[in-house]
Amino acid sequence: MSGRLLAAWWGVLMSLWLALGSSVLAQEPLAAKPAKATAFSALVEREMATAQGEKRKQLGRLYVGPLGIRTEAFRGSEKVVVIHRRDLRSVWMLFPARKVYWSQPLQADAFPPLPDDPRSPCQTDLALSCQLEGTQSLDGRETERWRVNRVAQQKVEPLAQLWVDRALGVVIAERYADGAQMRMRRIAEGLPPPALFELPSGYTQEAMPSSRSQQPAGSSQKTGVRP
């Protein structure tokens, strides 16, 4: 299991931003949600190494509320918003500059299980070894620091470090052996505005493109959903 694949399991935004970087809404199945997730918002910083060895940084916003999860980030120069609506079992990807959106059924919630959850890869994948190393304060928030190793043929290979915020019920920072990192900052507990989880009116629905070709624009339709 590579660090990038593990990121699809662990990352609060990793799986979403991997989707933003592809031509389809999601290529990895979303993991189950944690037992507890407090309503909050945060600035999310992501850093990955390019093929040329340079570091590429991305900034985004995350909103978590009773209706679901909203992320805001950029794919190139274009802003992209992803909304997971648990109650409607839908995922919407919005492109505000063009006022269009894609839609697909929600298979599961975006947050992965925590390291000690029975559904976690730490508990189900025999090739992974996860240890709680202790507690650490990040930006004034108390976290548990976990180390994830890959074990194969009696060899232990460092894979990742995770910082679990039990008050929020999510991982708020990650660091991978391949150089990828994710960290939430400016975390503010509290209910985000409900309108952030609604599909705005005036947007045109477009068929999701396949990985090789774009669907015809004639398949579009207007939505009358109010913001």
mmCIF file of C-alpha atoms in Angstrom:
data_model
loop_
_atom_site.group_PDB
_atom_site.id
_atom_site.type_symbol
_atom_site.label_atom_id
_atom_site.label_comp_id
_atom_site.label_asym_id
_atom_site.label_seq_id
_atom_site.Cartn_x
_atom_site.Cartn_y
_atom_site.Cartn_z
ATOM 1 C CA MET A 1 0.000 0.000 0.000
ATOM 2 C CA SER A 2 1.508 3.317 -1.082
ATOM 3 C CA GLY A 3 1.396 6.551 0.857
ATOM 4 C CA ARG A 4 -0.952 8.027 -1.772
ATOM 5 C CA LEU A 5 -3.382 5.106 -1.423
ATOM 6 C CA LEU A 6 -3.278 5.346 2.352
ATOM 7 C CA ALA A 7 -4.023 9.044 1.979
ATOM 8 C CA ALA A 8 -7.299 8.149 0.292
ATOM 9 C CA TRP A 9 -8.235 6.315 3.484
ATOM 10 C CA TRP A 10 -6.851 8.712 6.050
ATOM 11 C CA GLY A 11 -7.010 12.175 4.616
ATOM 12 C CA VAL A 12 -9.884 14.357 5.704
ATOM 13 C CA LEU A 13 -9.358 16.226 2.452
ATOM 14 C CA MET A 14 -6.892 13.971 0.715
ATOM 15 C CA SER A 15 -9.566 11.844 -0.985
ATOM 16 C CA LEU A 16 -11.542 14.947 -1.946
ATOM 17 C CA TRP A 17 -8.527 16.782 -3.373
ATOM 18 C CA LEU A 18 -7.364 13.692 -5.202
ATOM 19 C CA ALA A 19 -10.800 13.797 -6.825
ATOM 20 C CA LEU A 20 -10.387 17.495 -7.655
ATOM 21 C CA GLY A 21 -7.187 16.678 -9.473
ATOM 22 C CA SER A 22 -8.843 14.029 -11.674
ATOM 23 C CA SER A 23 -11.397 14.147 -14.456
ATOM 24 C CA VAL A 24 -14.075 12.366 -12.441
ATOM 25 C CA LEU A 25 -15.645 13.161 -9.101
ATOM 26 C CA ALA A 26 -14.064 10.282 -7.188
ATOM 27 C CA GLN A 27 -11.879 7.332 -8.121
ATOM 28 C CA GLU A 28 -11.463 5.763 -4.673
ATOM 29 C CA PRO A 29 -14.392 4.506 -2.570
ATOM 30 C CA LEU A 30 -15.009 6.837 0.342
ATOM 31 C CA ALA A 31 -14.388 5.430 3.803
ATOM 32 C CA ALA A 32 -16.891 5.257 6.633
ATOM 33 C CA LYS A 33 -17.374 8.245 8.910
ATOM 34 C CA PRO A 34 -15.940 8.283 12.438
ATOM 35 C CA ALA A 35 -18.089 7.569 15.470
ATOM 36 C CA LYS A 36 -18.067 11.259 16.382
ATOM 37 C CA ALA A 37 -17.598 14.393 14.318
ATOM 38 C CA THR A 38 -18.168 17.857 15.756
ATOM 39 C CA ALA A 39 -19.429 20.698 13.573
ATOM 40 C CA PHE A 40 -16.509 22.974 12.681
ATOM 41 C CA SER A 41 -14.735 24.871 9.930
ATOM 42 C CA ALA A 42 -11.035 25.039 9.100
ATOM 43 C CA LEU A 43 -8.401 26.228 6.671
ATOM 44 C CA VAL A 44 -6.653 23.204 5.180
ATOM 45 C CA GLU A 45 -3.098 23.227 3.875
ATOM 46 C CA ARG A 46 -1.909 20.423 1.635
ATOM 47 C CA GLU A 47 1.622 19.910 0.325
ATOM 48 C CA MET A 48 2.835 17.318 -2.172
ATOM 49 C CA ALA A 49 6.067 16.771 -4.092
ATOM 50 C CA THR A 50 5.973 17.007 -7.890
ATOM 51 C CA ALA A 51 7.707 14.605 -10.242
ATOM 52 C CA GLN A 52 10.509 17.169 -10.511
ATOM 53 C CA GLY A 53 11.021 17.105 -6.752
ATOM 54 C CA GLU A 54 9.468 20.504 -6.172
ATOM 55 C CA LYS A 55 6.926 21.069 -3.422
ATOM 56 C CA ARG A 56 3.425 22.087 -4.473
ATOM 57 C CA LYS A 57 1.118 23.666 -1.907
ATOM 58 C CA GLN A 58 -2.653 23.945 -1.971
ATOM 59 C CA LEU A 59 -5.005 25.804 0.321
ATOM 60 C CA GLY A 60 -8.660 25.024 0.858
ATOM 61 C CA ARG A 61 -11.572 25.428 3.225
ATOM 62 C CA LEU A 62 -13.468 22.714 5.063
ATOM 63 C CA TYR A 63 -16.927 22.986 6.628
ATOM 64 C CA VAL A 64 -18.502 20.176 8.648
ATOM 65 C CA GLY A 65 -22.125 20.334 9.787
ATOM 66 C CA PRO A 66 -25.197 18.165 10.446
ATOM 67 C CA LEU A 67 -26.117 18.116 6.746
ATOM 68 C CA GLY A 68 -22.716 17.008 5.551
ATOM 69 C CA ILE A 69 -19.306 18.255 4.466
ATOM 70 C CA ARG A 70 -18.217 21.065 2.146
ATOM 71 C CA THR A 71 -14.734 21.630 0.758
ATOM 72 C CA GLU A 72 -13.473 24.564 -1.294
ATOM 73 C CA ALA A 73 -10.222 24.382 -3.239
ATOM 74 C CA PHE A 74 -8.688 25.224 -6.605
ATOM 75 C CA ARG A 75 -8.027 22.897 -9.531
ATOM 76 C CA GLY A 76 -5.454 24.912 -11.397
ATOM 77 C CA SER A 77 -6.888 28.422 -11.433
ATOM 78 C CA GLU A 78 -10.509 27.300 -11.142
ATOM 79 C CA LYS A 79 -12.326 27.208 -7.812
ATOM 80 C CA VAL A 80 -14.090 23.921 -7.138
ATOM 81 C CA VAL A 81 -16.594 23.237 -4.355
ATOM 82 C CA VAL A 82 -17.506 19.695 -3.255
ATOM 83 C CA ILE A 83 -20.586 19.129 -1.091
ATOM 84 C CA HIS A 84 -21.357 15.781 0.552
ATOM 85 C CA ARG A 85 -25.026 15.694 1.603
ATOM 86 C CA ARG A 86 -25.583 12.771 3.946
ATOM 87 C CA ASP A 87 -29.369 13.144 4.124
ATOM 88 C CA LEU A 88 -29.775 13.265 0.329
ATOM 89 C CA ARG A 89 -27.064 10.643 -0.263
ATOM 90 C CA SER A 90 -25.567 12.879 -2.926
ATOM 91 C CA VAL A 91 -22.204 14.420 -3.797
ATOM 92 C CA TRP A 92 -22.116 17.639 -5.816
ATOM 93 C CA MET A 93 -19.045 19.157 -7.436
ATOM 94 C CA LEU A 94 -19.621 22.825 -8.234
ATOM 95 C CA PHE A 95 -17.667 25.093 -10.589
ATOM 96 C CA PRO A 96 -18.732 28.622 -9.502
ATOM 97 C CA ALA A 97 -17.003 30.509 -12.320
ATOM 98 C CA ARG A 98 -19.018 28.575 -14.910
ATOM 99 C CA LYS A 99 -22.103 27.987 -12.732
ATOM 100 C CA VAL A 100 -22.187 24.284 -13.552
ATOM 101 C CA TYR A 101 -22.082 21.194 -11.342
ATOM 102 C CA TRP A 102 -21.669 17.430 -11.466
ATOM 103 C CA SER A 103 -23.564 14.979 -9.281
ATOM 104 C CA GLN A 104 -23.200 11.389 -8.168
ATOM 105 C CA PRO A 105 -24.665 9.187 -5.407
ATOM 106 C CA LEU A 106 -22.954 9.347 -2.031
ATOM 107 C CA GLN A 107 -21.503 5.933 -1.315
ATOM 108 C CA ALA A 108 -20.256 6.727 2.191
ATOM 109 C CA ASP A 109 -19.142 9.700 4.235
ATOM 110 C CA ALA A 110 -15.854 11.430 3.489
ATOM 111 C CA PHE A 111 -14.165 11.011 6.863
ATOM 112 C CA PRO A 112 -12.264 7.758 7.382
ATOM 113 C CA PRO A 113 -12.334 5.785 10.617
ATOM 114 C CA LEU A 114 -9.757 6.698 13.258
ATOM 115 C CA PRO A 115 -6.745 4.414 13.883
ATOM 116 C CA ASP A 116 -8.341 2.502 16.776
ATOM 117 C CA ASP A 117 -11.704 2.046 15.043
ATOM 118 C CA PRO A 118 -12.376 -1.631 14.137
ATOM 119 C CA ARG A 119 -13.031 -0.546 10.514
ATOM 120 C CA SER A 120 -9.708 1.262 10.223
ATOM 121 C CA PRO A 121 -6.955 -0.070 7.915
ATOM 122 C CA CYS A 122 -4.856 -0.155 11.094
ATOM 123 C CA GLN A 123 -7.148 -2.906 12.372
ATOM 124 C CA THR A 124 -8.000 -4.699 9.118
ATOM 125 C CA ASP A 125 -4.755 -4.575 7.107
ATOM 126 C CA LEU A 126 -2.129 -6.991 8.414
ATOM 127 C CA ALA A 127 0.557 -5.110 6.469
ATOM 128 C CA LEU A 128 0.057 -2.014 8.626
ATOM 129 C CA SER A 129 1.251 -1.405 12.170
ATOM 130 C CA CYS A 130 -0.159 1.628 14.006
ATOM 131 C CA GLN A 131 1.050 2.841 17.387
ATOM 132 C CA LEU A 132 -0.111 5.674 19.616
ATOM 133 C CA GLU A 133 3.058 7.625 20.445
ATOM 134 C CA GLY A 134 1.587 10.174 22.837
ATOM 135 C CA THR A 135 -0.188 13.515 22.888
ATOM 136 C CA GLN A 136 0.809 16.783 21.240
ATOM 137 C CA SER A 137 -0.650 20.274 21.055
ATOM 138 C CA LEU A 138 -1.203 21.648 17.541
ATOM 139 C CA ASP A 139 -2.268 25.283 17.337
ATOM 140 C CA GLY A 140 -3.649 24.992 20.855
ATOM 141 C CA ARG A 141 -5.623 21.800 20.216
ATOM 142 C CA GLU A 142 -4.834 18.573 22.073
ATOM 143 C CA THR A 143 -4.113 15.700 19.695
ATOM 144 C CA GLU A 144 -2.999 12.080 19.747
ATOM 145 C CA ARG A 145 0.064 11.395 17.611
ATOM 146 C CA TRP A 146 -0.043 8.051 15.799
ATOM 147 C CA ARG A 147 2.701 6.417 13.755
ATOM 148 C CA VAL A 148 1.826 4.140 10.834
ATOM 149 C CA ASN A 149 4.381 1.636 9.524
ATOM 150 C CA ARG A 150 4.282 -0.904 6.736
ATOM 151 C CA VAL A 151 5.426 -4.365 7.818
ATOM 152 C CA ALA A 152 6.588 -6.824 5.158
ATOM 153 C CA GLN A 153 8.988 -9.746 5.332
ATOM 154 C CA GLN A 154 10.082 -8.803 8.853
ATOM 155 C CA LYS A 155 10.940 -5.282 7.671
ATOM 156 C CA VAL A 156 9.314 -2.181 9.128
ATOM 157 C CA GLU A 157 8.998 0.789 6.775
ATOM 158 C CA PRO A 158 7.769 4.190 8.047
ATOM 159 C CA LEU A 159 4.633 5.217 6.180
ATOM 160 C CA ALA A 160 2.879 8.110 7.943
ATOM 161 C CA GLN A 161 2.224 10.103 11.084
ATOM 162 C CA LEU A 162 -1.315 11.136 12.011
ATOM 163 C CA TRP A 163 -2.570 13.663 14.563
ATOM 164 C CA VAL A 164 -6.038 12.779 15.860
ATOM 165 C CA ASP A 165 -8.248 15.455 17.421
ATOM 166 C CA ARG A 166 -10.642 13.513 19.644
ATOM 167 C CA ALA A 167 -12.779 16.589 20.342
ATOM 168 C CA LEU A 168 -13.527 16.855 16.620
ATOM 169 C CA GLY A 169 -13.407 13.137 15.892
ATOM 170 C CA VAL A 170 -11.075 13.550 12.896
ATOM 171 C CA VAL A 171 -7.408 13.584 11.858
ATOM 172 C CA ILE A 172 -6.302 17.229 11.668
ATOM 173 C CA ALA A 173 -2.738 16.681 10.420
ATOM 174 C CA GLU A 174 -0.904 14.054 8.372
ATOM 175 C CA ARG A 175 2.672 13.584 7.250
ATOM 176 C CA TYR A 176 3.663 10.857 4.779
ATOM 177 C CA ALA A 177 7.011 9.292 4.017
ATOM 178 C CA ASP A 178 6.736 10.380 0.383
ATOM 179 C CA GLY A 179 6.594 14.041 1.439
ATOM 180 C CA ALA A 180 2.841 14.592 1.266
ATOM 181 C CA GLN A 181 1.383 16.589 4.154
ATOM 182 C CA MET A 182 -1.997 17.868 5.268
ATOM 183 C CA ARG A 183 -2.814 20.167 8.177
ATOM 184 C CA MET A 184 -5.907 21.978 9.379
ATOM 185 C CA ARG A 185 -5.478 25.472 10.787
ATOM 186 C CA ARG A 186 -7.760 28.141 12.185
ATOM 187 C CA ILE A 187 -10.162 25.478 13.406
ATOM 188 C CA ALA A 188 -13.408 27.002 14.677
ATOM 189 C CA GLU A 189 -15.973 24.779 16.351
ATOM 190 C CA GLY A 190 -19.596 25.657 15.696
ATOM 191 C CA LEU A 191 -22.322 25.209 13.097
ATOM 192 C CA PRO A 192 -21.485 26.561 9.626
ATOM 193 C CA PRO A 193 -24.294 28.394 7.775
ATOM 194 C CA PRO A 194 -26.775 25.795 6.390
ATOM 195 C CA ALA A 195 -26.720 27.539 2.987
ATOM 196 C CA LEU A 196 -23.162 26.275 2.460
ATOM 197 C CA PHE A 197 -24.555 22.754 2.062
ATOM 198 C CA GLU A 198 -27.257 23.630 -0.470
ATOM 199 C CA LEU A 199 -27.051 23.454 -4.248
ATOM 200 C CA PRO A 200 -27.316 27.067 -5.499
ATOM 201 C CA SER A 201 -30.060 28.023 -7.918
ATOM 202 C CA GLY A 202 -29.074 29.029 -11.422
ATOM 203 C CA TYR A 203 -26.482 26.290 -11.824
ATOM 204 C CA THR A 204 -26.547 23.965 -14.848
ATOM 205 C CA GLN A 205 -26.036 20.262 -14.277
ATOM 206 C CA GLU A 206 -23.528 18.645 -16.592
ATOM 207 C CA ALA A 207 -22.929 14.951 -17.106
ATOM 208 C CA MET A 208 -19.734 13.852 -15.429
ATOM 209 C CA PRO A 209 -16.971 13.317 -17.996
ATOM 210 C CA SER A 210 -15.394 9.943 -18.357
ATOM 211 C CA SER A 211 -11.674 9.584 -17.719
ATOM 212 C CA ARG A 212 -11.009 9.899 -21.456
ATOM 213 C CA SER A 213 -13.669 12.154 -22.927
ATOM 214 C CA GLN A 214 -16.097 14.929 -22.051
ATOM 215 C CA GLN A 215 -19.819 14.293 -22.272
ATOM 216 C CA PRO A 216 -21.817 16.396 -24.783
ATOM 217 C CA ALA A 217 -22.919 19.769 -23.455
ATOM 218 C CA GLY A 218 -26.441 19.059 -24.730
ATOM 219 C CA SER A 219 -27.011 16.727 -21.785
ATOM 220 C CA SER A 220 -27.166 19.700 -19.405
ATOM 221 C CA GLN A 221 -30.244 20.746 -17.429
ATOM 222 C CA LYS A 222 -31.147 23.617 -15.111
ATOM 223 C CA THR A 223 -31.788 23.210 -11.412
ATOM 224 C CA GLY A 224 -34.378 25.156 -9.477
ATOM 225 C CA VAL A 225 -32.989 24.301 -6.043
ATOM 226 C CA ARG A 226 -32.864 27.396 -3.888
ATOM 227 C CA PRO A 227 -29.675 28.372 -2.025
#
